[in-house]
Amino acid sequence: MNILAIDLGKFNSMCCFFDTETQEYRFWTAATTRFYLTSVFQNNQIDLVVMEACGPSGWICDLCQELGLETLVCSTNEEAWRWRNVKRKTDKDDALKLARLAMMGQLKPVHVPTHQGREHRTLVKYRKTLDQRINRVKNSIRSLFANRGIEIDRGRRAWGAGREQIDSYRKPLADCSMDELWQGELDIELTQLDSLSEQQTEVERRLEAIAEEDERIQRVQTIPGVGRKTAEVLVTALDDVNRFDNARQVSAYIGLVPRQYQSGETDRFGRITKRGSRLLRAMLLECAWVSLQYNPWTRATYDRIHGGQKTRKKKAAIAVARKISVVAWSMLKHET
């Protein structure tokens, strides 16, 4: 069996051609481009292509499927990939280890969403990116006024009714004197803010149109307290719900299960693993807090877990977030 193990890089990737019968191998540096990798796949006898899960692995996996090649995309978070106390770590070493682990069957494959699923997931994440950029610009604008002792409205009011006060200080940078340069900076920041706000509105409009046509998002939204944004993140993160056999696998995939420390008679649980999508965990936790006002079931679950103890309220909210994700998975799996 001929295995091609690829240690993917942003510009160049290290290819390891490994023969499982003779244990012989050779290396080849390839450009991480569609044209170059296509020539590598077509000009060599390959039975299995192995790579780690990362940014380029999506389109490379699609390319292998187009060429009829068997592909294995593995997660580098598994125990087999935890190399400690190694004296040398190079791209060639990683590619060779990848090939040998594939030969021994010690690599656990990960789910690769379809091209449309990856694009939808990317757009959902990009909405969060735009939101963070807008917040950074707003904070920069506030610092311009704070550093000069000028008081403006606080909270959302500053960007609504108080926007007129902020605009009154803006001035084109070319028209500013030496004492007014900050007003030119304010003008540039406000221009960026308006542009980002328009882009965010366009992204929201597109995501809303996609949600109206996606039955999965509409189904998850029927959970009291779960809105469109949370449903979008849930659906895009879980993708193919049939790959999970039970609720424990869903909870572990999201990273809302506790770490376990066991040795001899010691068996204790620590903080949550925090594996998987950070955005999904944040949205689920926020949804858990909000759903306490609209969902009697989540309120009863929350009260039962924390038992009136203030130190357990956050733990109870995390537990509610996990239960919401499990309920959503069950609804998607059974289409109910």
Short mmCIF file of C-alpha atoms in Angstrom, two decimals:
data_model
loop_
_atom_site.label_atom_id
_atom_site.label_comp_id
_atom_site.label_asym_id
_atom_site.label_seq_id
_atom_site.Cartn_x
_atom_site.Cartn_y
_atom_site.Cartn_z
CA MET A 1 0.00 0.00 0.00
CA ASN A 2 1.34 3.40 -1.00
CA ILE A 3 0.58 6.20 1.43
CA LEU A 4 1.03 9.88 0.73
CA ALA A 5 1.32 11.79 4.03
CA ILE A 6 1.23 15.57 3.71
CA ASP A 7 2.39 17.99 6.39
CA LEU A 8 0.42 20.99 5.19
CA GLY A 9 1.83 24.50 5.21
CA LYS A 10 0.54 27.88 4.15
CA PHE A 11 2.80 28.15 1.10
CA ASN A 12 4.70 24.85 0.89
CA SER A 13 3.84 21.37 2.13
CA MET A 14 6.05 18.38 2.84
CA CYS A 15 4.97 15.16 1.10
CA CYS A 16 6.10 11.76 2.33
CA PHE A 17 5.62 8.85 -0.07
CA PHE A 18 5.56 5.74 2.13
CA ASP A 19 5.47 2.08 1.02
CA THR A 20 3.93 -0.05 3.77
CA GLU A 21 5.41 -3.31 2.43
CA THR A 22 9.07 -2.29 2.17
CA GLN A 23 8.95 0.51 4.80
CA GLU A 24 10.76 2.73 2.31
CA TYR A 25 9.94 6.40 2.02
CA ARG A 26 10.95 9.53 0.18
CA PHE A 27 10.15 13.20 0.63
CA TRP A 28 9.02 15.88 -1.78
CA THR A 29 8.38 19.57 -1.18
CA ALA A 30 5.21 20.71 -2.94
CA ALA A 31 3.61 24.11 -3.30
CA THR A 32 0.25 24.29 -1.52
CA THR A 33 -1.64 25.15 -4.69
CA ARG A 34 -4.37 23.32 -6.54
CA PHE A 35 -2.37 23.04 -9.78
CA TYR A 36 0.80 21.67 -8.16
CA LEU A 37 -0.93 19.16 -5.87
CA THR A 38 -3.05 17.92 -8.78
CA SER A 39 0.13 17.05 -10.68
CA VAL A 40 1.53 15.31 -7.58
CA PHE A 41 -1.60 13.18 -7.19
CA GLN A 42 -1.77 12.26 -10.87
CA ASN A 43 1.91 11.48 -11.42
CA ASN A 44 2.33 9.08 -8.48
CA GLN A 45 0.83 5.76 -7.48
CA ILE A 46 -1.18 6.61 -4.37
CA ASP A 47 -3.62 4.42 -2.44
CA LEU A 48 -4.24 6.70 0.54
CA VAL A 49 -3.74 10.42 1.16
CA VAL A 50 -3.29 11.41 4.82
CA MET A 51 -3.25 14.95 6.22
CA GLU A 52 -4.00 16.79 9.44
CA ALA A 53 -7.13 18.88 9.87
CA CYS A 54 -6.36 22.54 9.16
CA GLY A 55 -7.38 25.36 6.83
CA PRO A 56 -6.25 23.92 3.46
CA SER A 57 -7.38 20.36 4.28
CA GLY A 58 -10.94 21.13 3.10
CA TRP A 59 -10.19 21.94 -0.53
CA ILE A 60 -7.41 19.35 -0.71
CA CYS A 61 -9.87 16.69 0.47
CA ASP A 62 -12.32 17.82 -2.22
CA LEU A 63 -9.53 17.60 -4.81
CA CYS A 64 -8.67 14.05 -3.75
CA GLN A 65 -12.31 13.01 -4.03
CA GLU A 66 -12.51 14.49 -7.53
CA LEU A 67 -9.48 12.38 -8.52
CA GLY A 68 -10.92 9.25 -6.90
CA LEU A 69 -8.30 9.02 -4.13
CA GLU A 70 -9.05 7.68 -0.67
CA THR A 71 -8.46 10.40 1.91
CA LEU A 72 -7.90 10.40 5.66
CA VAL A 73 -8.09 13.72 7.51
CA CYS A 74 -7.04 13.32 11.13
CA SER A 75 -7.11 15.52 14.20
CA THR A 76 -3.82 16.60 15.76
CA ASN A 77 -5.51 16.81 19.17
CA GLU A 78 -5.52 13.04 19.61
CA GLU A 79 -3.10 11.26 21.92
CA ALA A 80 -1.13 9.80 19.00
CA TRP A 81 -0.04 13.31 17.98
CA ARG A 82 1.20 14.48 21.36
CA TRP A 83 4.95 14.32 20.86
CA ARG A 84 6.78 15.38 24.01
CA ASN A 85 10.46 15.75 24.79
CA VAL A 86 11.51 15.29 21.17
CA LYS A 87 14.95 16.60 20.30
CA ARG A 88 14.08 17.36 16.69
CA LYS A 89 10.81 18.40 15.07
CA THR A 90 10.77 19.11 11.34
CA ASP A 91 8.22 18.94 8.55
CA LYS A 92 9.82 15.72 7.32
CA ASP A 93 9.52 14.15 10.77
CA ASP A 94 5.86 15.13 11.03
CA ALA A 95 5.05 13.77 7.57
CA LEU A 96 6.85 10.49 8.29
CA LYS A 97 5.09 10.09 11.65
CA LEU A 98 1.80 10.76 9.92
CA ALA A 99 2.49 8.00 7.39
CA ARG A 100 3.58 5.47 10.02
CA LEU A 101 0.57 6.17 12.24
CA ALA A 102 -1.72 5.72 9.22
CA MET A 103 -0.04 2.38 8.45
CA MET A 104 -0.67 1.17 12.02
CA GLY A 105 -4.26 2.46 11.99
CA GLN A 106 -3.75 4.77 14.97
CA LEU A 107 -5.18 7.88 13.34
CA LYS A 108 -8.77 8.81 14.05
CA PRO A 109 -10.47 10.41 11.03
CA VAL A 110 -12.40 13.63 11.47
CA HIS A 111 -15.52 14.77 9.69
CA VAL A 112 -14.94 17.04 6.70
CA PRO A 113 -18.03 19.13 5.85
CA THR A 114 -19.11 19.67 2.28
CA HIS A 115 -17.93 22.70 0.36
CA GLN A 116 -21.25 24.49 0.91
CA GLY A 117 -21.19 23.60 4.60
CA ARG A 118 -17.70 25.02 5.00
CA GLU A 119 -18.67 28.22 3.20
CA HIS A 120 -21.72 28.65 5.43
CA ARG A 121 -19.64 28.04 8.55
CA THR A 122 -17.01 30.52 7.37
CA LEU A 123 -19.63 33.23 6.82
CA VAL A 124 -21.05 32.65 10.31
CA LYS A 125 -17.56 33.08 11.79
CA TYR A 126 -16.93 36.12 9.61
CA ARG A 127 -19.96 37.83 11.16
CA LYS A 128 -18.27 37.51 14.53
CA THR A 129 -15.05 38.89 13.04
CA LEU A 130 -16.87 41.97 11.77
CA ASP A 131 -18.49 42.44 15.16
CA GLN A 132 -15.09 42.38 16.86
CA ARG A 133 -13.69 44.88 14.37
CA ILE A 134 -16.61 47.22 15.00
CA ASN A 135 -16.06 47.01 18.76
CA ARG A 136 -12.36 47.82 18.35
CA VAL A 137 -13.18 50.90 16.27
CA LYS A 138 -15.77 52.04 18.81
CA ASN A 139 -13.27 51.64 21.62
CA SER A 140 -10.73 53.69 19.65
CA ILE A 141 -13.29 56.45 19.19
CA ARG A 142 -14.13 56.45 22.88
CA SER A 143 -10.44 56.70 23.77
CA LEU A 144 -10.06 59.78 21.54
CA PHE A 145 -12.69 61.59 23.58
CA ALA A 146 -11.60 60.19 26.95
CA ASN A 147 -7.98 61.30 26.45
CA ARG A 148 -9.19 64.87 25.87
CA GLY A 149 -11.69 65.05 28.71
CA ILE A 150 -14.74 65.24 26.44
CA GLU A 151 -17.77 63.37 27.72
CA ILE A 152 -20.01 61.43 25.33
CA ASP A 153 -22.97 59.13 25.89
CA ARG A 154 -22.33 55.67 27.28
CA GLY A 155 -23.43 52.31 25.95
CA ARG A 156 -25.48 51.94 22.81
CA ARG A 157 -26.87 55.44 23.12
CA ALA A 158 -23.52 56.85 21.93
CA TRP A 159 -24.00 55.21 18.53
CA GLY A 160 -27.67 56.01 18.28
CA ALA A 161 -29.00 59.33 19.61
CA GLY A 162 -25.50 60.38 20.65
CA ARG A 163 -23.96 59.90 17.23
CA GLU A 164 -24.77 63.49 16.27
CA GLN A 165 -22.59 64.76 19.12
CA ILE A 166 -19.69 62.56 17.99
CA ASP A 167 -20.03 63.66 14.37
CA SER A 168 -19.85 67.30 15.39
CA TYR A 169 -16.16 66.85 16.28
CA ARG A 170 -15.08 65.09 13.09
CA LYS A 171 -13.05 66.99 10.52
CA PRO A 172 -11.08 65.96 7.42
CA LEU A 173 -7.45 65.35 8.32
CA ALA A 174 -6.19 67.67 5.56
CA ASP A 175 -8.16 70.59 7.06
CA CYS A 176 -6.98 70.03 10.63
CA SER A 177 -4.46 72.29 12.35
CA MET A 178 -1.81 70.91 14.70
CA ASP A 179 -4.24 71.21 17.60
CA GLU A 180 -7.03 69.41 15.71
CA LEU A 181 -5.26 66.30 14.43
CA TRP A 182 -7.32 64.09 16.71
CA GLN A 183 -10.45 65.26 14.89
CA GLY A 184 -8.93 63.99 11.65
CA GLU A 185 -8.29 60.63 13.33
CA LEU A 186 -11.90 60.67 14.50
CA ASP A 187 -13.07 61.25 10.92
CA ILE A 188 -11.06 58.24 9.70
CA GLU A 189 -12.36 56.03 12.51
CA LEU A 190 -15.98 57.04 11.87
CA THR A 191 -15.55 56.30 8.16
CA GLN A 192 -14.29 52.81 9.02
CA LEU A 193 -17.15 52.33 11.47
CA ASP A 194 -19.78 53.21 8.88
CA SER A 195 -18.16 50.93 6.30
CA LEU A 196 -17.97 47.99 8.71
CA SER A 197 -21.58 48.53 9.78
CA GLU A 198 -22.72 48.37 6.16
CA GLN A 199 -20.74 45.16 5.61
CA GLN A 200 -22.20 43.64 8.76
CA THR A 201 -25.71 44.48 7.58
CA GLU A 202 -25.00 42.82 4.23
CA VAL A 203 -23.70 39.67 5.92
CA GLU A 204 -26.73 39.55 8.23
CA ARG A 205 -29.06 39.92 5.26
CA ARG A 206 -27.39 37.03 3.46
CA LEU A 207 -27.38 34.78 6.53
CA GLU A 208 -31.04 35.53 7.16
CA ALA A 209 -31.89 34.51 3.59
CA ILE A 210 -29.97 31.25 4.04
CA ALA A 211 -31.72 30.56 7.35
CA GLU A 212 -35.15 30.98 5.77
CA GLU A 213 -34.35 28.20 3.30
CA ASP A 214 -32.66 25.85 5.78
CA GLU A 215 -35.11 23.58 7.57
CA ARG A 216 -32.51 22.60 10.17
CA ILE A 217 -32.10 26.18 11.37
CA GLN A 218 -35.85 26.67 11.47
CA ARG A 219 -36.25 23.49 13.53
CA VAL A 220 -33.64 24.47 16.13
CA GLN A 221 -35.24 27.90 16.48
CA THR A 222 -38.37 26.25 17.89
CA ILE A 223 -36.49 25.74 21.17
CA PRO A 224 -37.60 28.58 23.51
CA GLY A 225 -34.73 31.02 23.99
CA VAL A 226 -32.77 29.88 20.91
CA GLY A 227 -32.57 32.51 18.18
CA ARG A 228 -31.40 32.47 14.60
CA LYS A 229 -27.74 33.22 15.34
CA THR A 230 -27.41 30.43 17.89
CA ALA A 231 -29.22 28.04 15.56
CA GLU A 232 -26.87 28.92 12.71
CA VAL A 233 -23.78 28.25 14.80
CA LEU A 234 -25.23 24.97 16.06
CA VAL A 235 -26.21 23.68 12.64
CA THR A 236 -22.95 24.62 10.95
CA ALA A 237 -20.85 23.17 13.78
CA LEU A 238 -22.70 19.86 14.06
CA ASP A 239 -23.19 19.54 10.30
CA ASP A 240 -23.92 15.82 9.79
CA VAL A 241 -25.71 14.88 13.01
CA ASN A 242 -25.75 11.18 12.11
CA ARG A 243 -22.01 10.93 12.84
CA PHE A 244 -22.80 11.13 16.57
CA ASP A 245 -24.12 7.97 18.18
CA ASN A 246 -25.21 9.46 21.49
CA ALA A 247 -25.42 12.67 23.50
CA ARG A 248 -22.06 12.08 25.18
CA GLN A 249 -20.28 12.29 21.84
CA VAL A 250 -22.04 15.57 21.06
CA SER A 251 -21.07 17.06 24.43
CA ALA A 252 -17.45 15.96 24.01
CA TYR A 253 -17.31 17.34 20.46
CA ILE A 254 -18.46 20.77 21.67
CA GLY A 255 -16.10 20.69 24.66
CA LEU A 256 -18.70 21.01 27.42
CA VAL A 257 -17.68 17.90 29.34
CA PRO A 258 -15.33 17.95 32.36
CA ARG A 259 -11.74 16.75 32.22
CA GLN A 260 -11.16 13.50 34.07
CA TYR A 261 -8.10 12.80 36.24
CA GLN A 262 -7.85 9.16 37.30
CA SER A 263 -4.94 7.35 38.94
CA GLY A 264 -5.34 4.42 41.30
CA GLU A 265 -8.02 5.28 43.81
CA THR A 266 -8.10 8.91 42.68
CA ASP A 267 -10.88 9.76 40.27
CA ARG A 268 -11.91 13.40 40.00
CA PHE A 269 -13.31 15.74 37.38
CA GLY A 270 -11.94 19.17 36.57
CA ARG A 271 -12.93 22.02 34.31
CA ILE A 272 -14.52 21.52 30.90
CA THR A 273 -12.23 20.41 28.06
CA LYS A 274 -13.06 23.40 25.82
CA ARG A 275 -12.49 21.38 22.67
CA GLY A 276 -14.25 22.23 19.46
CA SER A 277 -15.73 25.55 18.43
CA ARG A 278 -15.13 28.39 20.89
CA LEU A 279 -17.83 30.43 19.15
CA LEU A 280 -20.38 27.65 19.65
CA ARG A 281 -19.65 27.36 23.38
CA ALA A 282 -19.94 31.13 23.81
CA MET A 283 -23.25 31.26 21.94
CA LEU A 284 -24.67 28.30 23.86
CA LEU A 285 -23.71 29.80 27.21
CA GLU A 286 -25.25 33.14 26.30
CA CYS A 287 -28.33 31.31 25.07
CA ALA A 288 -28.52 29.41 28.36
CA TRP A 289 -28.62 32.63 30.38
CA VAL A 290 -31.26 34.17 28.11
CA SER A 291 -33.44 31.04 27.97
CA LEU A 292 -33.90 31.17 31.74
CA GLN A 293 -36.44 33.93 31.09
CA TYR A 294 -38.40 32.14 28.35
CA ASN A 295 -37.99 28.40 28.91
CA PRO A 296 -39.48 26.88 32.09
CA TRP A 297 -37.55 23.65 31.50
CA THR A 298 -34.15 25.38 31.47
CA ARG A 299 -35.12 27.40 34.56
CA ALA A 300 -36.07 24.23 36.43
CA THR A 301 -32.86 22.48 35.33
CA TYR A 302 -30.76 25.49 36.31
CA ASP A 303 -32.35 25.75 39.77
CA ARG A 304 -31.98 22.03 40.36
CA ILE A 305 -28.26 21.98 39.52
CA HIS A 306 -27.08 25.02 41.44
CA GLY A 307 -29.33 24.21 44.41
CA GLY A 308 -29.31 27.78 45.70
CA GLN A 309 -25.50 27.92 45.93
CA LYS A 310 -23.97 31.01 44.37
CA THR A 311 -20.71 29.21 43.56
CA ARG A 312 -22.56 26.70 41.38
CA LYS A 313 -24.50 29.13 39.20
CA LYS A 314 -21.90 29.23 36.43
CA LYS A 315 -21.63 25.45 36.49
CA ALA A 316 -25.39 25.21 36.23
CA ALA A 317 -25.40 27.57 33.23
CA ILE A 318 -22.76 25.44 31.49
CA ALA A 319 -24.85 22.35 32.19
CA VAL A 320 -27.91 24.03 30.69
CA ALA A 321 -25.88 25.02 27.62
CA ARG A 322 -24.83 21.40 27.18
CA LYS A 323 -28.41 20.20 27.50
CA ILE A 324 -29.59 22.72 24.90
CA SER A 325 -26.99 21.43 22.44
CA VAL A 326 -28.06 17.83 23.09
CA VAL A 327 -31.73 18.70 22.60
CA ALA A 328 -30.91 20.47 19.33
CA TRP A 329 -28.87 17.47 18.14
CA SER A 330 -31.71 15.09 18.98
CA MET A 331 -34.22 17.26 17.14
CA LEU A 332 -32.00 17.38 14.06
CA LYS A 333 -31.24 13.66 14.15
CA HIS A 334 -34.87 12.55 14.47
CA GLU A 335 -36.30 15.50 12.48
CA THR A 336 -38.82 16.34 15.17
#
